[in-house]
Amino acid sequence: EPEVTQTPSHQVTQMGQEVILRCVPISNHLYFYWYRQILGQKVEFLVSFYNNEISEKSEIFDDQFSVERPDGSNFTLKIRSTKLEDSAMYFCASSERGGSSTEAFFGQGTRLTVV
Amino acid sequence: QKEVEQDPGPLSVPEGAIVSLNCTYSNSAFQYFMWYRQYSRKGPELLMYTYSSGNKEDGRFTAQVDKSSKYISLFIRDSQPSDSATYLCAMSAGGNNRKLIWGLGTSLAVNP
Protein backbone atom coordinates (compact mmCIF):
# COMPACT_ATOMS: atom_id res chain seq x y z
CA GLU A 1 0.00 0.00 0.00
CA PRO A 2 1.41 3.42 -0.93
CA GLU A 3 2.57 5.51 1.99
CA VAL A 4 4.14 8.82 2.85
CA THR A 5 7.74 8.40 3.98
CA GLN A 6 9.57 10.83 6.24
CA THR A 7 13.22 11.04 7.19
CA PRO A 8 14.82 11.22 9.63
CA SER A 9 12.56 9.76 12.28
CA HIS A 10 14.33 11.76 14.97
CA GLN A 11 16.52 14.83 14.66
CA VAL A 12 18.36 16.55 17.48
CA THR A 13 19.78 19.98 16.72
CA GLN A 14 21.25 22.90 18.57
CA MET A 15 19.32 26.12 18.84
CA GLY A 16 20.14 28.42 15.92
CA GLN A 17 21.03 25.61 13.54
CA GLU A 18 19.27 24.90 10.29
CA VAL A 19 17.37 21.66 9.81
CA ILE A 20 15.81 20.07 6.76
CA LEU A 21 13.03 17.56 7.18
CA ARG A 22 12.38 15.31 4.23
CA CYS A 23 9.27 13.66 2.90
CA VAL A 24 8.40 11.46 -0.05
CA PRO A 25 4.65 11.85 -0.69
CA ILE A 26 2.50 9.21 -2.34
CA SER A 27 3.49 9.19 -5.98
CA ASN A 28 0.25 10.20 -7.72
CA HIS A 29 -0.72 12.83 -5.17
CA LEU A 30 -0.83 16.47 -6.09
CA TYR A 31 -1.18 18.31 -2.80
CA PHE A 32 1.38 18.30 -0.02
CA TYR A 33 1.25 19.56 3.52
CA TRP A 34 3.30 20.00 6.64
CA TYR A 35 1.74 19.85 10.08
CA ARG A 36 3.31 19.82 13.49
CA GLN A 37 2.31 18.51 16.89
CA ILE A 38 3.91 19.82 20.04
CA LEU A 39 3.80 17.23 22.81
CA GLY A 40 0.40 17.23 24.47
CA GLN A 41 -1.06 19.78 22.06
CA LYS A 42 -3.22 19.72 18.95
CA VAL A 43 -1.93 18.99 15.50
CA GLU A 44 -1.35 22.34 13.79
CA PHE A 45 -1.34 23.20 10.11
CA LEU A 46 1.84 24.80 8.79
CA VAL A 47 1.67 24.95 5.01
CA SER A 48 0.11 23.46 1.90
CA PHE A 49 1.84 23.18 -1.46
CA TYR A 50 0.48 22.63 -4.93
CA ASN A 51 1.84 23.04 -8.41
CA ASN A 52 5.27 24.01 -7.09
CA GLU A 53 4.08 26.83 -4.92
CA ILE A 54 2.66 27.49 -1.49
CA SER A 55 -1.12 27.58 -1.64
CA GLU A 56 -1.78 28.34 2.01
CA LYS A 57 0.25 28.90 5.17
CA SER A 58 -0.47 29.50 8.83
CA GLU A 59 0.80 32.19 11.16
CA ILE A 60 3.32 29.69 12.48
CA PHE A 61 4.95 29.44 9.05
CA ASP A 62 7.04 32.60 9.27
CA ASP A 63 10.23 33.59 7.46
CA GLN A 64 12.21 30.94 9.33
CA PHE A 65 10.33 28.23 7.46
CA SER A 66 10.47 27.29 3.82
CA VAL A 67 9.32 24.38 1.70
CA GLU A 68 10.65 22.99 -1.52
CA ARG A 69 9.99 20.21 -3.96
CA PRO A 70 13.49 19.88 -5.39
CA ASP A 71 12.66 16.97 -7.68
CA GLY A 72 9.70 14.87 -8.67
CA SER A 73 9.54 12.90 -5.47
CA ASN A 74 10.85 14.78 -2.44
CA PHE A 75 9.14 17.49 -0.43
CA THR A 76 11.21 19.27 2.21
CA LEU A 77 10.63 21.59 5.14
CA LYS A 78 13.53 23.80 6.14
CA ILE A 79 13.80 25.66 9.40
CA ARG A 80 16.59 28.21 9.07
CA SER A 81 17.42 29.04 12.67
CA THR A 82 15.77 26.66 15.08
CA LYS A 83 14.33 27.78 18.38
CA LEU A 84 13.58 25.72 21.46
CA GLU A 85 9.87 26.10 20.76
CA ASP A 86 10.29 24.43 17.37
CA SER A 87 10.65 21.11 19.20
CA ALA A 88 7.71 19.00 18.00
CA MET A 89 6.65 16.12 15.79
CA TYR A 90 6.52 17.27 12.19
CA PHE A 91 4.18 15.42 9.89
CA CYS A 92 4.14 15.49 6.14
CA ALA A 93 0.88 14.65 4.38
CA SER A 94 -0.31 14.34 0.83
CA SER A 95 -3.65 14.11 -0.89
CA GLU A 96 -4.67 13.26 -4.40
CA ARG A 97 -7.32 15.88 -4.63
CA GLY A 98 -7.34 19.40 -3.37
CA GLY A 99 -10.38 21.48 -2.64
CA SER A 100 -10.34 20.59 1.01
CA SER A 101 -7.26 18.48 1.83
CA THR A 102 -9.74 15.70 2.32
CA GLU A 103 -8.37 12.22 2.70
CA ALA A 104 -4.91 13.44 3.52
CA PHE A 105 -2.47 10.66 4.27
CA PHE A 106 0.24 11.23 6.81
CA GLY A 107 3.78 10.03 7.26
CA GLN A 108 5.10 8.66 10.52
CA GLY A 109 6.62 11.99 11.45
CA THR A 110 10.00 13.44 12.33
CA ARG A 111 10.56 14.18 15.98
CA LEU A 112 12.58 17.38 16.14
CA THR A 113 14.35 18.16 19.40
CA VAL A 114 16.03 21.55 19.70
CA VAL A 115 18.53 21.80 22.56
CA GLN B 1 -14.80 29.40 21.89
CA LYS B 2 -12.25 26.97 20.48
CA GLU B 3 -12.79 25.98 16.86
CA VAL B 4 -12.79 22.25 17.58
CA GLU B 5 -13.30 20.73 21.00
CA GLN B 6 -12.70 17.12 21.92
CA ASP B 7 -12.64 15.52 25.35
CA PRO B 8 -9.12 14.12 25.81
CA GLY B 9 -10.29 11.33 28.12
CA PRO B 10 -8.75 8.95 28.90
CA LEU B 11 -11.54 6.54 28.06
CA SER B 12 -11.23 2.96 29.28
CA VAL B 13 -13.65 0.23 28.14
CA PRO B 14 -13.78 -3.56 28.25
CA GLU B 15 -13.21 -5.57 25.10
CA GLY B 16 -16.39 -5.89 23.06
CA ALA B 17 -17.90 -2.61 24.25
CA ILE B 18 -19.35 0.02 21.95
CA VAL B 19 -17.23 3.16 22.05
CA SER B 20 -18.59 6.61 21.34
CA LEU B 21 -16.18 9.45 20.57
CA ASN B 22 -17.25 12.95 19.64
CA CYS B 23 -16.20 16.46 18.75
CA THR B 24 -17.97 19.78 18.67
CA TYR B 25 -17.02 22.70 16.51
CA SER B 26 -17.90 26.34 16.12
CA ASN B 27 -17.11 27.15 12.48
CA SER B 28 -20.23 26.60 10.38
CA ALA B 29 -18.07 26.69 7.22
CA PHE B 30 -16.65 23.24 7.95
CA GLN B 31 -17.94 20.69 5.45
CA TYR B 32 -15.38 17.89 5.50
CA PHE B 33 -14.98 15.78 8.59
CA MET B 34 -12.40 13.16 9.31
CA TRP B 35 -11.43 10.77 12.04
CA TYR B 36 -7.83 9.74 12.46
CA ARG B 37 -6.27 7.14 14.73
CA GLN B 38 -2.86 7.82 16.18
CA TYR B 39 -0.66 5.38 18.03
CA SER B 40 1.98 6.74 20.37
CA ARG B 41 4.64 8.78 18.54
CA LYS B 42 3.27 7.74 15.12
CA GLY B 43 1.54 9.63 12.36
CA PRO B 44 -2.25 10.01 12.19
CA GLU B 45 -3.94 7.25 10.20
CA LEU B 46 -7.12 8.16 8.35
CA LEU B 47 -10.09 6.07 9.53
CA MET B 48 -13.19 7.79 8.24
CA TYR B 49 -14.00 10.71 5.97
CA THR B 50 -17.44 12.30 5.69
CA TYR B 51 -18.73 15.17 3.63
CA SER B 52 -21.50 17.32 5.09
CA SER B 53 -24.16 15.74 7.31
CA GLY B 54 -25.06 12.10 7.56
CA ASN B 55 -23.70 8.72 8.50
CA LYS B 56 -20.95 6.59 7.05
CA GLU B 57 -20.15 3.03 8.03
CA ASP B 58 -16.97 1.04 7.45
CA GLY B 59 -16.75 -2.31 9.17
CA ARG B 60 -16.90 -1.76 12.92
CA PHE B 61 -16.67 2.02 12.55
CA THR B 62 -19.53 4.47 12.03
CA ALA B 63 -19.06 8.21 11.59
CA GLN B 64 -21.93 10.63 12.11
CA VAL B 65 -22.10 14.32 11.33
CA ASP B 66 -24.82 16.64 12.58
CA LYS B 67 -24.09 20.04 11.09
CA SER B 68 -27.14 21.64 12.68
CA SER B 69 -25.67 20.88 16.11
CA LYS B 70 -22.05 21.22 14.98
CA TYR B 71 -21.38 17.79 16.43
CA ILE B 72 -19.60 14.77 15.00
CA SER B 73 -19.26 11.27 16.39
CA LEU B 74 -17.31 8.10 15.81
CA PHE B 75 -18.70 4.80 17.03
CA ILE B 76 -16.61 1.67 17.35
CA ARG B 77 -18.52 -1.60 17.70
CA ASP B 78 -17.09 -4.75 19.25
CA SER B 79 -14.01 -2.85 20.39
CA GLN B 80 -10.71 -4.73 20.45
CA PRO B 81 -7.49 -4.18 22.43
CA SER B 82 -5.87 -3.24 19.11
CA ASP B 83 -8.24 -0.24 18.96
CA SER B 84 -6.36 1.27 21.91
CA ALA B 85 -4.99 4.53 20.55
CA THR B 86 -5.71 8.24 20.41
CA TYR B 87 -8.56 9.23 18.12
CA LEU B 88 -8.46 12.66 16.55
CA CYS B 89 -11.19 14.48 14.74
CA ALA B 90 -10.22 16.91 12.00
CA MET B 91 -12.25 19.09 9.71
CA SER B 92 -11.94 21.63 6.96
CA ALA B 93 -14.05 24.12 5.07
CA GLY B 94 -12.99 22.96 1.62
CA GLY B 95 -12.76 25.09 -1.47
CA ASN B 96 -9.59 27.17 -1.24
CA ASN B 97 -9.31 26.48 2.47
CA ARG B 98 -7.59 23.11 2.56
CA LYS B 99 -6.09 23.10 6.02
CA LEU B 100 -7.33 20.63 8.58
CA ILE B 101 -8.36 21.94 11.99
CA TRP B 102 -7.89 19.31 14.69
CA GLY B 103 -9.33 18.28 17.99
CA LEU B 104 -6.96 17.47 20.82
CA GLY B 105 -7.64 13.74 20.52
CA THR B 106 -9.30 11.23 22.86
CA SER B 107 -7.12 8.54 24.40
CA LEU B 108 -8.89 5.16 24.31
CA ALA B 109 -7.86 2.00 26.14
CA VAL B 110 -9.70 -1.25 25.39
CA ASN B 111 -9.02 -3.76 28.10
CA PRO B 112 -8.99 -7.52 27.36
mmCIF file of C-alpha atoms in Angstrom:
data_model
loop_
_atom_site.group_PDB
_atom_site.id
_atom_site.type_symbol
_atom_site.label_atom_id
_atom_site.label_comp_id
_atom_site.label_asym_id
_atom_site.label_seq_id
_atom_site.Cartn_x
_atom_site.Cartn_y
_atom_site.Cartn_z
ATOM 1 C CA GLU A 1 0.000 0.000 0.000
ATOM 2 C CA PRO A 2 1.406 3.417 -0.926
ATOM 3 C CA GLU A 3 2.566 5.506 1.993
ATOM 4 C CA VAL A 4 4.139 8.824 2.849
ATOM 5 C CA THR A 5 7.739 8.404 3.976
ATOM 6 C CA GLN A 6 9.568 10.831 6.244
ATOM 7 C CA THR A 7 13.224 11.042 7.190
ATOM 8 C CA PRO A 8 14.822 11.224 9.626
ATOM 9 C CA SER A 9 12.562 9.763 12.278
ATOM 10 C CA HIS A 10 14.335 11.763 14.974
ATOM 11 C CA GLN A 11 16.520 14.832 14.655
ATOM 12 C CA VAL A 12 18.358 16.552 17.479
ATOM 13 C CA THR A 13 19.776 19.976 16.724
ATOM 14 C CA GLN A 14 21.246 22.899 18.568
ATOM 15 C CA MET A 15 19.321 26.124 18.835
ATOM 16 C CA GLY A 16 20.138 28.419 15.921
ATOM 17 C CA GLN A 17 21.031 25.607 13.543
ATOM 18 C CA GLU A 18 19.265 24.903 10.286
ATOM 19 C CA VAL A 19 17.373 21.663 9.807
ATOM 20 C CA ILE A 20 15.810 20.074 6.763
ATOM 21 C CA LEU A 21 13.028 17.562 7.176
ATOM 22 C CA ARG A 22 12.382 15.310 4.226
ATOM 23 C CA CYS A 23 9.273 13.662 2.896
ATOM 24 C CA VAL A 24 8.399 11.460 -0.046
ATOM 25 C CA PRO A 25 4.654 11.849 -0.686
ATOM 26 C CA ILE A 26 2.501 9.213 -2.336
ATOM 27 C CA SER A 27 3.492 9.193 -5.984
ATOM 28 C CA ASN A 28 0.250 10.199 -7.718
ATOM 29 C CA HIS A 29 -0.719 12.828 -5.167
ATOM 30 C CA LEU A 30 -0.827 16.466 -6.085
ATOM 31 C CA TYR A 31 -1.176 18.312 -2.797
ATOM 32 C CA PHE A 32 1.383 18.304 -0.025
ATOM 33 C CA TYR A 33 1.251 19.562 3.522
ATOM 34 C CA TRP A 34 3.300 20.004 6.640
ATOM 35 C CA TYR A 35 1.739 19.854 10.078
ATOM 36 C CA ARG A 36 3.315 19.818 13.486
ATOM 37 C CA GLN A 37 2.307 18.513 16.895
ATOM 38 C CA ILE A 38 3.908 19.824 20.041
ATOM 39 C CA LEU A 39 3.803 17.227 22.807
ATOM 40 C CA GLY A 40 0.398 17.229 24.466
ATOM 41 C CA GLN A 41 -1.063 19.781 22.060
ATOM 42 C CA LYS A 42 -3.221 19.718 18.953
ATOM 43 C CA VAL A 43 -1.934 18.989 15.501
ATOM 44 C CA GLU A 44 -1.349 22.343 13.788
ATOM 45 C CA PHE A 45 -1.338 23.200 10.107
ATOM 46 C CA LEU A 46 1.842 24.799 8.792
ATOM 47 C CA VAL A 47 1.665 24.954 5.006
ATOM 48 C CA SER A 48 0.114 23.462 1.901
ATOM 49 C CA PHE A 49 1.843 23.181 -1.463
ATOM 50 C CA TYR A 50 0.481 22.633 -4.930
ATOM 51 C CA ASN A 51 1.841 23.044 -8.411
ATOM 52 C CA ASN A 52 5.271 24.010 -7.090
ATOM 53 C CA GLU A 53 4.078 26.830 -4.925
ATOM 54 C CA ILE A 54 2.657 27.492 -1.492
ATOM 55 C CA SER A 55 -1.120 27.576 -1.642
ATOM 56 C CA GLU A 56 -1.777 28.342 2.014
ATOM 57 C CA LYS A 57 0.251 28.899 5.170
ATOM 58 C CA SER A 58 -0.473 29.502 8.827
ATOM 59 C CA GLU A 59 0.802 32.191 11.155
ATOM 60 C CA ILE A 60 3.319 29.694 12.477
ATOM 61 C CA PHE A 61 4.949 29.440 9.046
ATOM 62 C CA ASP A 62 7.042 32.600 9.270
ATOM 63 C CA ASP A 63 10.233 33.592 7.457
ATOM 64 C CA GLN A 64 12.205 30.941 9.332
ATOM 65 C CA PHE A 65 10.327 28.230 7.464
ATOM 66 C CA SER A 66 10.470 27.285 3.816
ATOM 67 C CA VAL A 67 9.319 24.379 1.702
ATOM 68 C CA GLU A 68 10.649 22.986 -1.515
ATOM 69 C CA ARG A 69 9.989 20.214 -3.960
ATOM 70 C CA PRO A 70 13.491 19.880 -5.393
ATOM 71 C CA ASP A 71 12.664 16.969 -7.676
ATOM 72 C CA GLY A 72 9.696 14.871 -8.670
ATOM 73 C CA SER A 73 9.538 12.897 -5.470
ATOM 74 C CA ASN A 74 10.852 14.783 -2.437
ATOM 75 C CA PHE A 75 9.144 17.494 -0.427
ATOM 76 C CA THR A 76 11.212 19.275 2.211
ATOM 77 C CA LEU A 77 10.628 21.588 5.135
ATOM 78 C CA LYS A 78 13.534 23.804 6.142
ATOM 79 C CA ILE A 79 13.804 25.664 9.404
ATOM 80 C CA ARG A 80 16.586 28.213 9.067
ATOM 81 C CA SER A 81 17.420 29.037 12.670
ATOM 82 C CA THR A 82 15.774 26.661 15.083
ATOM 83 C CA LYS A 83 14.331 27.782 18.384
ATOM 84 C CA LEU A 84 13.582 25.721 21.463
ATOM 85 C CA GLU A 85 9.868 26.105 20.757
ATOM 86 C CA ASP A 86 10.289 24.426 17.375
ATOM 87 C CA SER A 87 10.651 21.108 19.199
ATOM 88 C CA ALA A 88 7.713 19.000 17.996
ATOM 89 C CA MET A 89 6.649 16.120 15.788
ATOM 90 C CA TYR A 90 6.516 17.271 12.192
ATOM 91 C CA PHE A 91 4.175 15.421 9.892
ATOM 92 C CA CYS A 92 4.139 15.492 6.135
ATOM 93 C CA ALA A 93 0.885 14.645 4.384
ATOM 94 C CA SER A 94 -0.311 14.344 0.832
ATOM 95 C CA SER A 95 -3.649 14.115 -0.893
ATOM 96 C CA GLU A 96 -4.674 13.258 -4.398
ATOM 97 C CA ARG A 97 -7.320 15.885 -4.633
ATOM 98 C CA GLY A 98 -7.344 19.405 -3.374
ATOM 99 C CA GLY A 99 -10.377 21.482 -2.640
ATOM 100 C CA SER A 100 -10.340 20.587 1.006
ATOM 101 C CA SER A 101 -7.261 18.484 1.827
ATOM 102 C CA THR A 102 -9.744 15.697 2.319
ATOM 103 C CA GLU A 103 -8.373 12.216 2.698
ATOM 104 C CA ALA A 104 -4.912 13.444 3.516
ATOM 105 C CA PHE A 105 -2.468 10.660 4.272
ATOM 106 C CA PHE A 106 0.237 11.233 6.814
ATOM 107 C CA GLY A 107 3.775 10.028 7.262
ATOM 108 C CA GLN A 108 5.101 8.657 10.522
ATOM 109 C CA GLY A 109 6.623 11.990 11.445
ATOM 110 C CA THR A 110 9.997 13.444 12.327
ATOM 111 C CA ARG A 111 10.558 14.177 15.976
ATOM 112 C CA LEU A 112 12.582 17.375 16.143
ATOM 113 C CA THR A 113 14.346 18.159 19.397
ATOM 114 C CA VAL A 114 16.031 21.546 19.696
ATOM 115 C CA VAL A 115 18.526 21.804 22.557
ATOM 116 C CA GLN B 1 -14.802 29.403 21.889
ATOM 117 C CA LYS B 2 -12.252 26.973 20.475
ATOM 118 C CA GLU B 3 -12.787 25.976 16.857
ATOM 119 C CA VAL B 4 -12.792 22.246 17.584
ATOM 120 C CA GLU B 5 -13.302 20.730 21.001
ATOM 121 C CA GLN B 6 -12.702 17.118 21.917
ATOM 122 C CA ASP B 7 -12.643 15.522 25.346
ATOM 123 C CA PRO B 8 -9.118 14.122 25.806
ATOM 124 C CA GLY B 9 -10.286 11.331 28.121
ATOM 125 C CA PRO B 10 -8.747 8.946 28.902
ATOM 126 C CA LEU B 11 -11.538 6.541 28.064
ATOM 127 C CA SER B 12 -11.231 2.962 29.278
ATOM 128 C CA VAL B 13 -13.650 0.232 28.144
ATOM 129 C CA PRO B 14 -13.784 -3.564 28.248
ATOM 130 C CA GLU B 15 -13.206 -5.571 25.101
ATOM 131 C CA GLY B 16 -16.390 -5.894 23.059
ATOM 132 C CA ALA B 17 -17.895 -2.607 24.254
ATOM 133 C CA ILE B 18 -19.346 0.018 21.951
ATOM 134 C CA VAL B 19 -17.226 3.156 22.051
ATOM 135 C CA SER B 20 -18.586 6.611 21.336
ATOM 136 C CA LEU B 21 -16.184 9.451 20.571
ATOM 137 C CA ASN B 22 -17.249 12.946 19.645
ATOM 138 C CA CYS B 23 -16.201 16.460 18.752
ATOM 139 C CA THR B 24 -17.974 19.781 18.670
ATOM 140 C CA TYR B 25 -17.020 22.701 16.507
ATOM 141 C CA SER B 26 -17.899 26.342 16.121
ATOM 142 C CA ASN B 27 -17.111 27.151 12.480
ATOM 143 C CA SER B 28 -20.233 26.604 10.382
ATOM 144 C CA ALA B 29 -18.075 26.686 7.221
ATOM 145 C CA PHE B 30 -16.654 23.236 7.954
ATOM 146 C CA GLN B 31 -17.935 20.686 5.453
ATOM 147 C CA TYR B 32 -15.379 17.885 5.496
ATOM 148 C CA PHE B 33 -14.981 15.779 8.592
ATOM 149 C CA MET B 34 -12.397 13.160 9.315
ATOM 150 C CA TRP B 35 -11.431 10.770 12.045
ATOM 151 C CA TYR B 36 -7.828 9.735 12.464
ATOM 152 C CA ARG B 37 -6.273 7.135 14.734
ATOM 153 C CA GLN B 38 -2.856 7.823 16.177
ATOM 154 C CA TYR B 39 -0.660 5.379 18.031
ATOM 155 C CA SER B 40 1.977 6.744 20.371
ATOM 156 C CA ARG B 41 4.643 8.777 18.537
ATOM 157 C CA LYS B 42 3.272 7.741 15.121
ATOM 158 C CA GLY B 43 1.539 9.631 12.356
ATOM 159 C CA PRO B 44 -2.251 10.014 12.191
ATOM 160 C CA GLU B 45 -3.940 7.251 10.203
ATOM 161 C CA LEU B 46 -7.115 8.158 8.346
ATOM 162 C CA LEU B 47 -10.086 6.073 9.533
ATOM 163 C CA MET B 48 -13.191 7.792 8.238
ATOM 164 C CA TYR B 49 -13.998 10.706 5.966
ATOM 165 C CA THR B 50 -17.439 12.302 5.692
ATOM 166 C CA TYR B 51 -18.729 15.167 3.634
ATOM 167 C CA SER B 52 -21.495 17.323 5.094
ATOM 168 C CA SER B 53 -24.158 15.742 7.308
ATOM 169 C CA GLY B 54 -25.056 12.101 7.556
ATOM 170 C CA ASN B 55 -23.701 8.721 8.498
ATOM 171 C CA LYS B 56 -20.954 6.591 7.054
ATOM 172 C CA GLU B 57 -20.150 3.026 8.026
ATOM 173 C CA ASP B 58 -16.974 1.039 7.449
ATOM 174 C CA GLY B 59 -16.752 -2.311 9.170
ATOM 175 C CA ARG B 60 -16.902 -1.758 12.922
ATOM 176 C CA PHE B 61 -16.667 2.023 12.548
ATOM 177 C CA THR B 62 -19.530 4.475 12.027
ATOM 178 C CA ALA B 63 -19.061 8.208 11.590
ATOM 179 C CA GLN B 64 -21.934 10.635 12.107
ATOM 180 C CA VAL B 65 -22.096 14.317 11.331
ATOM 181 C CA ASP B 66 -24.817 16.643 12.577
ATOM 182 C CA LYS B 67 -24.093 20.037 11.086
ATOM 183 C CA SER B 68 -27.139 21.641 12.682
ATOM 184 C CA SER B 69 -25.674 20.877 16.115
ATOM 185 C CA LYS B 70 -22.049 21.221 14.978
ATOM 186 C CA TYR B 71 -21.376 17.786 16.426
ATOM 187 C CA ILE B 72 -19.597 14.770 15.001
ATOM 188 C CA SER B 73 -19.256 11.266 16.385
ATOM 189 C CA LEU B 74 -17.307 8.097 15.806
ATOM 190 C CA PHE B 75 -18.703 4.799 17.027
ATOM 191 C CA ILE B 76 -16.611 1.673 17.352
ATOM 192 C CA ARG B 77 -18.522 -1.595 17.696
ATOM 193 C CA ASP B 78 -17.092 -4.754 19.254
ATOM 194 C CA SER B 79 -14.014 -2.846 20.395
ATOM 195 C CA GLN B 80 -10.709 -4.733 20.447
ATOM 196 C CA PRO B 81 -7.494 -4.179 22.427
ATOM 197 C CA SER B 82 -5.868 -3.237 19.112
ATOM 198 C CA ASP B 83 -8.239 -0.241 18.959
ATOM 199 C CA SER B 84 -6.364 1.268 21.908
ATOM 200 C CA ALA B 85 -4.991 4.533 20.545
ATOM 201 C CA THR B 86 -5.708 8.245 20.405
ATOM 202 C CA TYR B 87 -8.564 9.228 18.116
ATOM 203 C CA LEU B 88 -8.455 12.662 16.554
ATOM 204 C CA CYS B 89 -11.185 14.482 14.740
ATOM 205 C CA ALA B 90 -10.216 16.905 11.999
ATOM 206 C CA MET B 91 -12.253 19.089 9.710
ATOM 207 C CA SER B 92 -11.942 21.634 6.959
ATOM 208 C CA ALA B 93 -14.047 24.120 5.070
ATOM 209 C CA GLY B 94 -12.994 22.965 1.624
ATOM 210 C CA GLY B 95 -12.758 25.092 -1.466
ATOM 211 C CA ASN B 96 -9.589 27.173 -1.245
ATOM 212 C CA ASN B 97 -9.310 26.477 2.475
ATOM 213 C CA ARG B 98 -7.588 23.114 2.563
ATOM 214 C CA LYS B 99 -6.092 23.098 6.018
ATOM 215 C CA LEU B 100 -7.332 20.631 8.576
ATOM 216 C CA ILE B 101 -8.358 21.937 11.992
ATOM 217 C CA TRP B 102 -7.892 19.311 14.688
ATOM 218 C CA GLY B 103 -9.326 18.284 17.989
ATOM 219 C CA LEU B 104 -6.963 17.470 20.820
ATOM 220 C CA GLY B 105 -7.644 13.740 20.521
ATOM 221 C CA THR B 106 -9.296 11.234 22.860
ATOM 222 C CA SER B 107 -7.120 8.537 24.397
ATOM 223 C CA LEU B 108 -8.891 5.160 24.306
ATOM 224 C CA ALA B 109 -7.858 2.001 26.136
ATOM 225 C CA VAL B 110 -9.704 -1.252 25.388
ATOM 226 C CA ASN B 111 -9.020 -3.764 28.103
ATOM 227 C CA PRO B 112 -8.986 -7.520 27.362
#
